[in-house]
Amino acid sequence: MNCEVCQLKELEVEHFEIREVLRCILHTVMFHRALGLVRPKDIDLELFDITYVQCGDVELEKKIDEKIEQFICWVEKHPNKKSQICLSFYEVKNNKAIWFSNKVERLFWEQWYINLNVAQHQRATSSKSYHSKIVDSGESSSEDRSAQRIAKEVSLREVLFQIIKFVNEKKDHIPPIPSREGISFPYEITIPRHYVRDGYDQEDASNWPSNHA
């Protein structure tokens, strides 16, 4: 099976921006790969002047938030590392090669890699506004912070346009709609794990889905 892979543009974010940025990107992809009837819900970002659309499914929102929290925990344990989260869509196939086996095989047909470079800065959490999230060190003027916010907003918009361009151009690999309930194709969201080998911290590649291409 042909597995299409989309490597999204790397975004430079600060710790307090991770949650909103990942929600925006993950929900945008899920909305464009939704099945059947959805209840579109416009969401305005608090940190950037951007609106995106969710499918309006409570269970999907819960699953995405759970994975984002796991990702944030990973980032906190591995500061100053470039980070990646993968959203994969797959088909479920029963393995009929062995008659006594009930093994289910996942055939991945599309993967989205979200790349973040998380800056480590001291932050405040009492207010929702962008400027109050950053503790003023005396080095950055309000103009500098405003320029940084605008640059990040432009980069996030570019990622959203990259998603739209991909879903409009890449259609031949999409499998038939599965006979299952739910608003989306089967999917999984994976985050990196690290292990220690020979005294060095390394990424556990076994945590990432294989393409089965």
Coordinates of N, CA and C in Angstrom, one line a residue:
M1 N 0.8 -1.2 0.0 CA 0.0 0.0 0.0 C 0.9 1.2 0.0
N2 N 0.5 2.2 -0.8 CA 1.2 3.5 -0.9 C 0.9 4.3 0.4
C3 N 1.9 4.7 1.1 CA 1.7 5.6 2.3 C 2.3 7.0 1.9
E4 N 1.4 7.9 1.9 CA 1.8 9.3 1.6 C 2.3 9.9 3.0
V5 N 3.4 10.6 2.9 CA 4.0 11.3 4.1 C 4.1 12.8 3.9
C6 N 3.6 13.5 4.9 CA 3.7 15.0 4.8 C 4.5 15.4 6.0
Q7 N 5.7 16.0 5.7 CA 6.5 16.6 6.7 C 6.2 18.1 6.8
L8 N 5.5 18.5 7.8 CA 5.1 19.9 8.0 C 6.3 20.7 8.4
K9 N 6.2 22.0 7.9 CA 7.3 22.9 8.2 C 7.6 23.0 9.7
E10 N 8.8 23.1 10.1 CA 9.2 23.2 11.5 C 8.8 24.5 12.1
L11 N 8.2 24.5 13.2 CA 7.7 25.7 13.9 C 8.5 26.0 15.2
E12 N 9.0 27.2 15.4 CA 9.6 27.6 16.6 C 8.6 28.1 17.6
V13 N 8.4 27.4 18.7 CA 7.4 27.8 19.7 C 8.0 27.8 21.1
E14 N 7.3 28.5 22.0 CA 7.7 28.5 23.4 C 6.8 27.5 24.1
H15 N 7.2 27.1 25.3 CA 6.5 26.0 26.0 C 5.0 26.3 26.1
F16 N 4.6 27.6 26.4 CA 3.2 27.9 26.7 C 2.4 27.9 25.4
E17 N 3.1 27.8 24.2 CA 2.4 27.9 22.9 C 2.1 26.5 22.4
I18 N 2.7 25.5 23.0 CA 2.6 24.1 22.4 C 1.2 23.6 22.3
R19 N 0.4 23.8 23.4 CA -0.9 23.2 23.4 C -1.8 23.8 22.3
E20 N -1.8 25.1 22.2 CA -2.7 25.7 21.2 C -2.2 25.4 19.8
V21 N -0.9 25.4 19.5 CA -0.4 25.1 18.2 C -0.7 23.7 17.8
L22 N -0.5 22.7 18.7 CA -0.8 21.3 18.3 C -2.3 21.1 18.1
R23 N -3.1 21.7 19.0 CA -4.6 21.6 18.8 C -5.0 22.1 17.4
C24 N -4.4 23.2 17.0 CA -4.8 23.9 15.7 C -4.4 22.9 14.6
I25 N -3.2 22.4 14.6 CA -2.7 21.6 13.5 C -3.4 20.2 13.5
L26 N -3.5 19.5 14.6 CA -4.1 18.2 14.6 C -5.6 18.2 14.3
H27 N -6.3 19.2 14.8 CA -7.7 19.3 14.5 C -7.9 19.7 13.0
T28 N -7.0 20.5 12.5 CA -7.2 20.9 11.0 C -7.0 19.6 10.2
V29 N -6.0 18.8 10.4 CA -5.9 17.6 9.7 C -7.1 16.7 9.8
M30 N -7.5 16.5 11.1 CA -8.6 15.6 11.3 C -9.9 16.0 10.6
F31 N -10.1 17.4 10.6 CA -11.3 17.9 9.9 C -11.3 17.6 8.4
H32 N -10.1 17.7 7.8 CA -10.0 17.5 6.4 C -10.0 16.0 6.0
R33 N -9.9 15.1 7.0 CA -10.0 13.7 6.8 C -11.2 13.1 7.5
A34 N -12.2 13.9 7.8 CA -13.4 13.4 8.5 C -14.3 12.7 7.6
L35 N -15.1 11.8 8.2 CA -16.0 11.0 7.4 C -17.4 11.4 7.8
G36 N -18.4 11.3 6.9 CA -19.8 11.5 7.2 C -20.1 12.8 7.8
L37 N -21.1 12.8 8.6 CA -21.6 14.1 9.2 C -20.8 14.6 10.3
V38 N -20.3 15.8 10.2 CA -19.6 16.4 11.4 C -20.3 17.7 11.7
R39 N -20.0 18.2 12.9 CA -20.6 19.5 13.3 C -19.5 20.5 13.4
P40 N -19.1 21.2 12.3 CA -17.9 22.1 12.4 C -18.1 23.1 13.5
K41 N -16.9 23.3 14.2 CA -16.9 24.3 15.3 C -15.7 25.2 15.1
D42 N -15.9 26.5 14.9 CA -14.8 27.4 14.7 C -14.2 27.7 16.1
I43 N -12.9 27.7 16.1 CA -12.1 27.9 17.3 C -11.1 29.1 17.0
D44 N -11.2 30.1 17.9 CA -10.3 31.2 17.8 C -9.1 31.0 18.7
L45 N -7.9 31.1 18.2 CA -6.7 30.9 19.1 C -6.6 32.1 20.0
E46 N -6.1 31.9 21.2 CA -6.0 33.0 22.1 C -4.6 33.7 21.9
L47 N -3.6 33.0 21.4 CA -2.3 33.6 21.3 C -2.0 34.2 19.9
F48 N -2.8 33.8 18.9 CA -2.6 34.2 17.6 C -3.9 34.6 16.9
D49 N -3.8 35.5 15.9 CA -5.1 35.9 15.2 C -5.4 34.9 14.1
I50 N -5.7 33.7 14.5 CA -6.0 32.6 13.6 C -7.3 31.8 14.1
T51 N -8.1 31.4 13.2 CA -9.3 30.6 13.5 C -9.2 29.3 12.7
Y52 N -9.4 28.2 13.4 CA -9.4 26.9 12.7 C -10.7 26.2 13.0
V53 N -10.9 25.0 12.4 CA -12.2 24.3 12.5 C -12.0 22.9 13.2
Q54 N -12.8 22.6 14.2 CA -12.8 21.3 14.8 C -14.0 20.5 14.2
C55 N -14.0 19.2 14.4 CA -15.1 18.4 13.9 C -16.3 18.4 14.8
G56 N -16.2 18.9 16.0 CA -17.3 19.0 17.0 C -17.6 17.7 17.7
D57 N -16.5 16.8 17.8 CA -16.7 15.5 18.4 C -15.9 15.5 19.7
V58 N -16.7 15.3 20.8 CA -16.1 15.4 22.2 C -15.0 14.4 22.4
E59 N -15.2 13.2 21.9 CA -14.3 12.1 22.1 C -13.0 12.3 21.4
L60 N -13.1 12.9 20.2 CA -11.9 13.2 19.4 C -11.1 14.3 20.1
E61 N -11.8 15.3 20.6 CA -11.1 16.4 21.3 C -10.4 15.8 22.5
K62 N -11.0 14.9 23.3 CA -10.4 14.3 24.4 C -9.1 13.6 24.1
K63 N -9.2 12.7 23.0 CA -8.0 12.0 22.6 C -6.9 12.8 22.2
I64 N -7.2 13.9 21.5 CA -6.1 14.8 21.0 C -5.5 15.5 22.2
D65 N -6.3 16.0 23.1 CA -5.8 16.7 24.3 C -4.9 15.7 25.2
E66 N -5.3 14.5 25.3 CA -4.5 13.5 26.0 C -3.1 13.3 25.4
K67 N -3.0 13.2 24.1 CA -1.8 13.1 23.4 C -0.9 14.3 23.5
I68 N -1.6 15.5 23.5 CA -0.8 16.7 23.6 C -0.2 16.8 25.0
E69 N -0.9 16.4 26.0 CA -0.4 16.4 27.4 C 0.8 15.5 27.5
Q70 N 0.7 14.3 26.9 CA 1.9 13.4 26.9 C 3.1 14.0 26.2
F71 N 2.8 14.7 25.1 CA 3.9 15.3 24.3 C 4.5 16.4 25.2
I72 N 3.7 17.2 25.9 CA 4.3 18.3 26.7 C 5.1 17.7 27.8
C73 N 4.7 16.6 28.4 CA 5.5 15.9 29.4 C 6.8 15.5 28.9
W74 N 6.8 14.9 27.6 CA 8.1 14.5 27.0 C 9.0 15.7 26.8
V75 N 8.4 16.8 26.3 CA 9.3 18.0 26.1 C 9.9 18.5 27.4
E76 N 9.2 18.5 28.5 CA 9.7 18.9 29.7 C 10.8 18.0 30.2
K77 N 10.8 16.8 29.9 CA 11.9 15.8 30.3 C 13.1 15.9 29.3
H78 N 12.8 16.4 28.1 CA 13.9 16.5 27.1 C 14.0 18.0 26.6
P79 N 14.4 18.9 27.5 CA 14.5 20.3 27.0 C 15.6 20.5 25.9
N80 N 15.3 21.6 25.2 CA 16.3 22.0 24.1 C 16.5 20.9 23.1
K81 N 15.5 20.1 22.8 CA 15.5 19.1 21.7 C 14.4 19.5 20.7
K82 N 14.7 19.3 19.5 CA 13.7 19.4 18.4 C 12.7 18.2 18.6
S83 N 11.5 18.5 18.5 CA 10.4 17.5 18.9 C 9.5 17.2 17.7
Q84 N 9.0 16.0 17.7 CA 8.1 15.6 16.5 C 7.0 14.8 17.1
I85 N 5.8 15.0 16.5 CA 4.6 14.2 16.8 C 4.0 13.8 15.5
C86 N 3.5 12.5 15.4 CA 3.1 11.9 14.2 C 1.6 11.5 14.3
L87 N 0.8 12.0 13.3 CA -0.6 11.6 13.2 C -0.7 10.7 12.0
S88 N -1.1 9.4 12.2 CA -1.1 8.4 11.1 C -2.6 7.9 10.9
F89 N -2.9 7.7 9.7 CA -4.2 7.1 9.3 C -3.9 5.7 8.7
Y90 N -4.7 4.7 9.0 CA -4.4 3.4 8.6 C -5.7 2.6 8.3
E91 N -5.5 1.5 7.6 CA -6.6 0.5 7.4 C -6.4 -0.7 8.3
V92 N -7.4 -1.4 8.7 CA -7.3 -2.6 9.5 C -7.5 -3.8 8.6
K93 N -6.5 -4.7 8.6 CA -6.6 -5.9 7.8 C -6.5 -7.1 8.7
N94 N -7.3 -8.1 8.6 CA -7.1 -9.4 9.3 C -6.1 -10.2 8.5
N95 N -5.2 -10.8 9.3 CA -4.2 -11.6 8.7 C -4.7 -13.0 8.4
K96 N -5.0 -13.2 7.1 CA -5.6 -14.5 6.7 C -4.6 -15.5 6.2
A97 N -3.3 -15.1 6.3 CA -2.3 -16.1 5.8 C -2.2 -17.3 6.7
I98 N -2.5 -17.1 8.0 CA -2.4 -18.2 9.0 C -3.8 -18.3 9.5
W99 N -4.4 -19.5 9.2 CA -5.8 -19.7 9.5 C -6.2 -19.6 11.0
F100 N -5.2 -20.0 11.9 CA -5.5 -20.0 13.3 C -5.2 -18.7 14.0
S101 N -4.7 -17.7 13.2 CA -4.3 -16.4 13.8 C -5.4 -15.4 13.7
N102 N -5.6 -14.6 14.8 CA -6.6 -13.5 14.7 C -5.9 -12.2 14.7
K103 N -4.6 -12.2 14.3 CA -3.8 -11.0 14.3 C -4.4 -10.0 13.4
V104 N -4.5 -8.7 13.8 CA -5.0 -7.6 13.0 C -3.8 -6.8 12.6
E105 N -3.7 -6.5 11.3 CA -2.6 -5.7 10.8 C -3.0 -4.3 10.4
R106 N -2.2 -3.3 10.8 CA -2.5 -1.9 10.4 C -1.7 -1.6 9.2
L107 N -2.4 -1.2 8.2 CA -1.7 -0.7 6.9 C -1.8 0.8 6.9
F108 N -0.7 1.5 7.1 CA -0.7 2.9 7.2 C -0.7 3.5 5.8
W109 N -1.7 4.4 5.5 CA -1.8 5.0 4.2 C -1.5 6.5 4.2
E110 N -1.4 7.1 5.3 CA -1.0 8.6 5.4 C -0.4 8.9 6.8
Q111 N 0.6 9.7 6.7 CA 1.3 10.1 8.0 C 1.6 11.6 7.9
W112 N 1.3 12.3 9.0 CA 1.6 13.7 9.1 C 2.6 13.9 10.3
Y113 N 3.8 14.5 10.0 CA 4.8 14.7 11.0 C 4.8 16.2 11.3
I114 N 4.5 16.5 12.6 CA 4.5 17.9 13.1 C 5.8 18.1 13.8
N115 N 6.6 19.1 13.3 CA 7.9 19.4 13.8 C 8.0 20.7 14.6
L116 N 8.4 20.6 15.9 CA 8.4 21.7 16.7 C 9.8 21.9 17.3
N117 N 10.3 23.1 17.3 CA 11.5 23.5 18.0 C 11.1 24.3 19.2
V118 N 11.1 23.7 20.4 CA 10.6 24.4 21.6 C 11.7 25.2 22.3
A119 N 11.5 26.5 22.4 CA 12.5 27.3 23.1 C 12.1 27.3 24.6
Q120 N 13.2 27.3 25.4 CA 13.0 27.2 26.9 C 13.1 28.6 27.5
H121 N 12.0 29.2 27.8 CA 12.0 30.5 28.4 C 11.1 30.5 29.7
Q122 N 11.5 31.3 30.6 CA 10.6 31.5 31.8 C 9.3 32.1 31.3
R123 N 8.2 31.6 31.9 CA 6.9 32.1 31.5 C 6.0 32.3 32.6
A124 N 5.0 33.1 32.4 CA 3.9 33.4 33.4 C 2.7 32.6 32.9
T125 N 1.8 32.2 33.9 CA 0.6 31.4 33.5 C -0.7 32.0 34.0
S126 N -0.6 33.2 34.6 CA -1.8 33.7 35.2 C -2.8 34.4 34.2
S127 N -2.2 34.8 33.0 CA -3.1 35.6 32.1 C -3.1 34.8 30.7
K128 N -4.1 35.1 29.9 CA -4.2 34.4 28.6 C -3.6 35.2 27.5
S129 N -3.3 36.5 27.7 CA -2.8 37.3 26.6 C -1.3 36.9 26.3
Y130 N -1.0 37.1 25.0 CA 0.4 36.7 24.6 C 1.5 37.4 25.3
H131 N 1.4 38.7 25.5 CA 2.4 39.5 26.1 C 2.6 39.1 27.6
S132 N 1.5 38.9 28.3 CA 1.6 38.5 29.7 C 2.1 37.1 29.9
K133 N 2.2 36.3 28.9 CA 2.7 35.0 29.0 C 4.2 35.0 29.1
I134 N 4.9 36.0 28.7 CA 6.3 36.1 28.7 C 6.8 37.0 29.8
V135 N 7.6 36.5 30.7 CA 8.2 37.4 31.8 C 9.2 38.3 31.2
D136 N 9.0 39.6 31.4 CA 9.9 40.6 30.8 C 11.3 40.5 31.4
S137 N 12.3 40.2 30.7 CA 13.7 40.1 31.3 C 14.4 41.4 31.2
G138 N 13.8 42.4 30.6 CA 14.4 43.7 30.4 C 15.2 43.8 29.2
E139 N 15.4 42.6 28.4 CA 16.2 42.6 27.2 C 15.3 42.8 26.0
S140 N 14.1 42.3 26.1 CA 13.2 42.3 24.9 C 12.1 43.4 25.1
S141 N 12.1 44.3 24.1 CA 11.1 45.3 24.1 C 9.7 44.8 23.7
S142 N 8.7 45.5 23.9 CA 7.4 45.1 23.4 C 7.3 45.0 21.9
E143 N 8.1 45.8 21.2 CA 8.2 45.7 19.8 C 8.8 44.4 19.3
D144 N 9.8 44.0 20.0 CA 10.5 42.7 19.7 C 9.5 41.5 19.9
R145 N 8.8 41.6 21.0 CA 7.8 40.5 21.3 C 6.7 40.5 20.3
S146 N 6.2 41.7 19.9 CA 5.2 41.8 18.8 C 5.7 41.2 17.5
A147 N 6.9 41.5 17.2 CA 7.5 41.0 15.9 C 7.6 39.5 16.0
Q148 N 8.0 38.9 17.1 CA 8.1 37.5 17.3 C 6.7 36.8 17.1
R149 N 5.7 37.4 17.7 CA 4.4 36.9 17.7 C 3.9 36.8 16.2
I150 N 4.1 37.9 15.5 CA 3.7 38.0 14.1 C 4.4 37.0 13.2
A151 N 5.7 36.8 13.5 CA 6.5 35.8 12.7 C 6.0 34.4 13.0
K152 N 5.7 34.1 14.2 CA 5.1 32.8 14.6 C 3.8 32.6 13.9
E153 N 3.0 33.6 14.0 CA 1.6 33.5 13.4 C 1.7 33.3 11.9
V154 N 2.6 33.9 11.2 CA 2.8 33.7 9.8 C 3.3 32.3 9.5
S155 N 4.2 31.8 10.3 CA 4.7 30.4 10.1 C 3.5 29.4 10.4
L156 N 2.7 29.6 11.4 CA 1.6 28.7 11.6 C 0.6 28.7 10.5
R157 N 0.3 29.9 9.9 CA -0.6 30.0 8.7 C 0.0 29.2 7.6
E158 N 1.3 29.3 7.4 CA 2.0 28.5 6.3 C 1.8 27.0 6.5
V159 N 1.9 26.6 7.7 CA 1.6 25.1 8.0 C 0.2 24.8 7.6
L160 N -0.8 25.6 8.0 CA -2.2 25.3 7.7 C -2.4 25.3 6.2
F161 N -1.8 26.2 5.5 CA -1.9 26.2 4.0 C -1.2 25.0 3.4
Q162 N -0.1 24.5 4.1 CA 0.5 23.3 3.6 C -0.4 22.1 3.8
I163 N -1.1 22.1 4.9 CA -2.1 21.0 5.1 C -3.2 21.0 4.0
I164 N -3.7 22.2 3.7 CA -4.8 22.3 2.7 C -4.3 21.9 1.4
K165 N -3.1 22.3 1.0 CA -2.5 22.0 -0.3 C -2.3 20.5 -0.4
F166 N -1.9 19.8 0.6 CA -1.6 18.4 0.6 C -2.9 17.6 0.4
V167 N -4.0 18.0 1.2 CA -5.2 17.2 1.1 C -5.9 17.4 -0.2
N168 N -5.7 18.6 -0.9 CA -6.3 18.8 -2.2 C -5.5 18.1 -3.3
E169 N -4.2 17.9 -3.1 CA -3.4 17.3 -4.2 C -3.3 15.8 -4.0
K170 N -3.3 15.3 -2.8 CA -3.1 13.9 -2.6 C -4.4 13.2 -2.2
K171 N -5.0 12.5 -3.2 CA -6.3 11.9 -3.0 C -6.3 10.4 -3.4
D172 N -5.4 10.0 -4.4 CA -5.5 8.7 -4.9 C -5.2 7.6 -3.9
H173 N -4.4 7.9 -2.9 CA -4.0 6.9 -1.9 C -5.1 6.6 -0.8
I174 N -6.1 7.4 -0.8 CA -7.1 7.3 0.3 C -7.9 6.0 0.0
P175 N -8.0 5.1 1.0 CA -8.8 3.9 0.9 C -10.3 4.1 0.9
P176 N -11.0 3.0 0.6 CA -12.5 3.1 0.7 C -12.9 3.4 2.1
I177 N -14.0 4.1 2.2 CA -14.5 4.4 3.6 C -14.8 3.1 4.3
P178 N -14.3 3.0 5.5 CA -14.5 1.7 6.3 C -15.9 1.6 6.8
S179 N -16.3 0.4 7.0 CA -17.7 0.1 7.5 C -17.6 0.1 9.0
R180 N -17.4 1.2 9.6 CA -17.3 1.4 11.0 C -17.9 2.7 11.5
E181 N -18.3 2.8 12.7 CA -18.8 4.0 13.2 C -17.6 4.9 13.6
G182 N -17.9 6.2 13.6 CA -16.9 7.2 13.9 C -16.8 8.3 12.9
I183 N -16.2 9.4 13.2 CA -16.1 10.5 12.3 C -14.9 10.5 11.4
S184 N -14.0 9.5 11.7 CA -12.7 9.6 10.9 C -12.3 8.2 10.6
F185 N -11.3 8.1 9.7 CA -10.6 6.8 9.4 C -9.9 6.4 10.7
P186 N -9.6 5.1 10.9 CA -8.8 4.8 12.0 C -7.5 5.6 12.0
Y187 N -7.0 6.0 13.2 CA -5.9 6.8 13.3 C -5.1 6.6 14.6
E188 N -3.9 7.0 14.7 CA -3.2 7.0 15.9 C -2.2 8.2 15.9
I189 N -2.0 8.7 17.1 CA -1.1 9.8 17.3 C 0.1 9.3 18.2
T190 N 1.3 9.4 17.7 CA 2.5 8.9 18.4 C 3.4 10.0 18.7
I191 N 4.1 9.9 19.9 CA 5.1 10.9 20.3 C 6.4 10.1 20.5
P192 N 7.5 10.8 20.5 CA 8.8 10.1 20.6 C 9.0 9.6 22.0
R193 N 9.8 8.5 22.1 CA 10.2 8.1 23.4 C 11.7 7.9 23.3
H194 N 12.4 8.1 24.5 CA 13.8 8.0 24.5 C 14.3 6.9 25.4
Y195 N 15.4 6.3 25.1 CA 16.0 5.3 26.0 C 17.5 5.6 26.0
V196 N 18.2 5.0 27.0 CA 19.6 5.2 27.1 C 20.4 4.0 26.6
R197 N 21.3 4.2 25.7 CA 22.2 3.2 25.2 C 23.6 3.7 25.2
D198 N 24.5 2.9 25.8 CA 25.9 3.3 25.8 C 26.1 4.7 26.4
G199 N 25.2 5.0 27.4 CA 25.3 6.3 28.1 C 24.7 7.5 27.4
Y200 N 24.1 7.3 26.2 CA 23.6 8.4 25.4 C 22.1 8.2 25.3
D201 N 21.4 9.4 25.4 CA 19.9 9.4 25.2 C 19.5 9.3 23.8
Q202 N 18.8 8.3 23.4 CA 18.5 8.1 22.0 C 17.0 7.9 21.8
E203 N 16.5 8.3 20.6 CA 15.1 8.1 20.3 C 14.8 6.6 20.0
D204 N 13.7 6.1 20.6 CA 13.2 4.8 20.3 C 12.4 4.7 19.1
A205 N 13.0 4.3 18.0 CA 12.4 4.3 16.7 C 11.2 3.3 16.6
S206 N 11.2 2.3 17.5 CA 10.1 1.3 17.5 C 8.8 1.9 17.9
N207 N 8.8 3.1 18.5 CA 7.6 3.8 18.9 C 6.9 4.4 17.7
W208 N 7.6 4.6 16.5 CA 7.0 5.2 15.4 C 6.3 4.1 14.5
P209 N 5.2 4.4 13.9 CA 4.5 3.5 13.0 C 5.3 3.2 11.7
S210 N 5.3 1.9 11.3 CA 6.0 1.6 10.0 C 5.0 1.8 8.9
N211 N 5.6 2.1 7.7 CA 4.7 2.5 6.6 C 3.9 1.4 5.9
H212 N 4.5 0.2 5.9 CA 3.9 -0.9 5.2 C 3.6 -0.6 3.7
A213 N 4.5 0.2 3.2 CA 4.3 0.7 1.8 C 4.6 -0.4 0.8

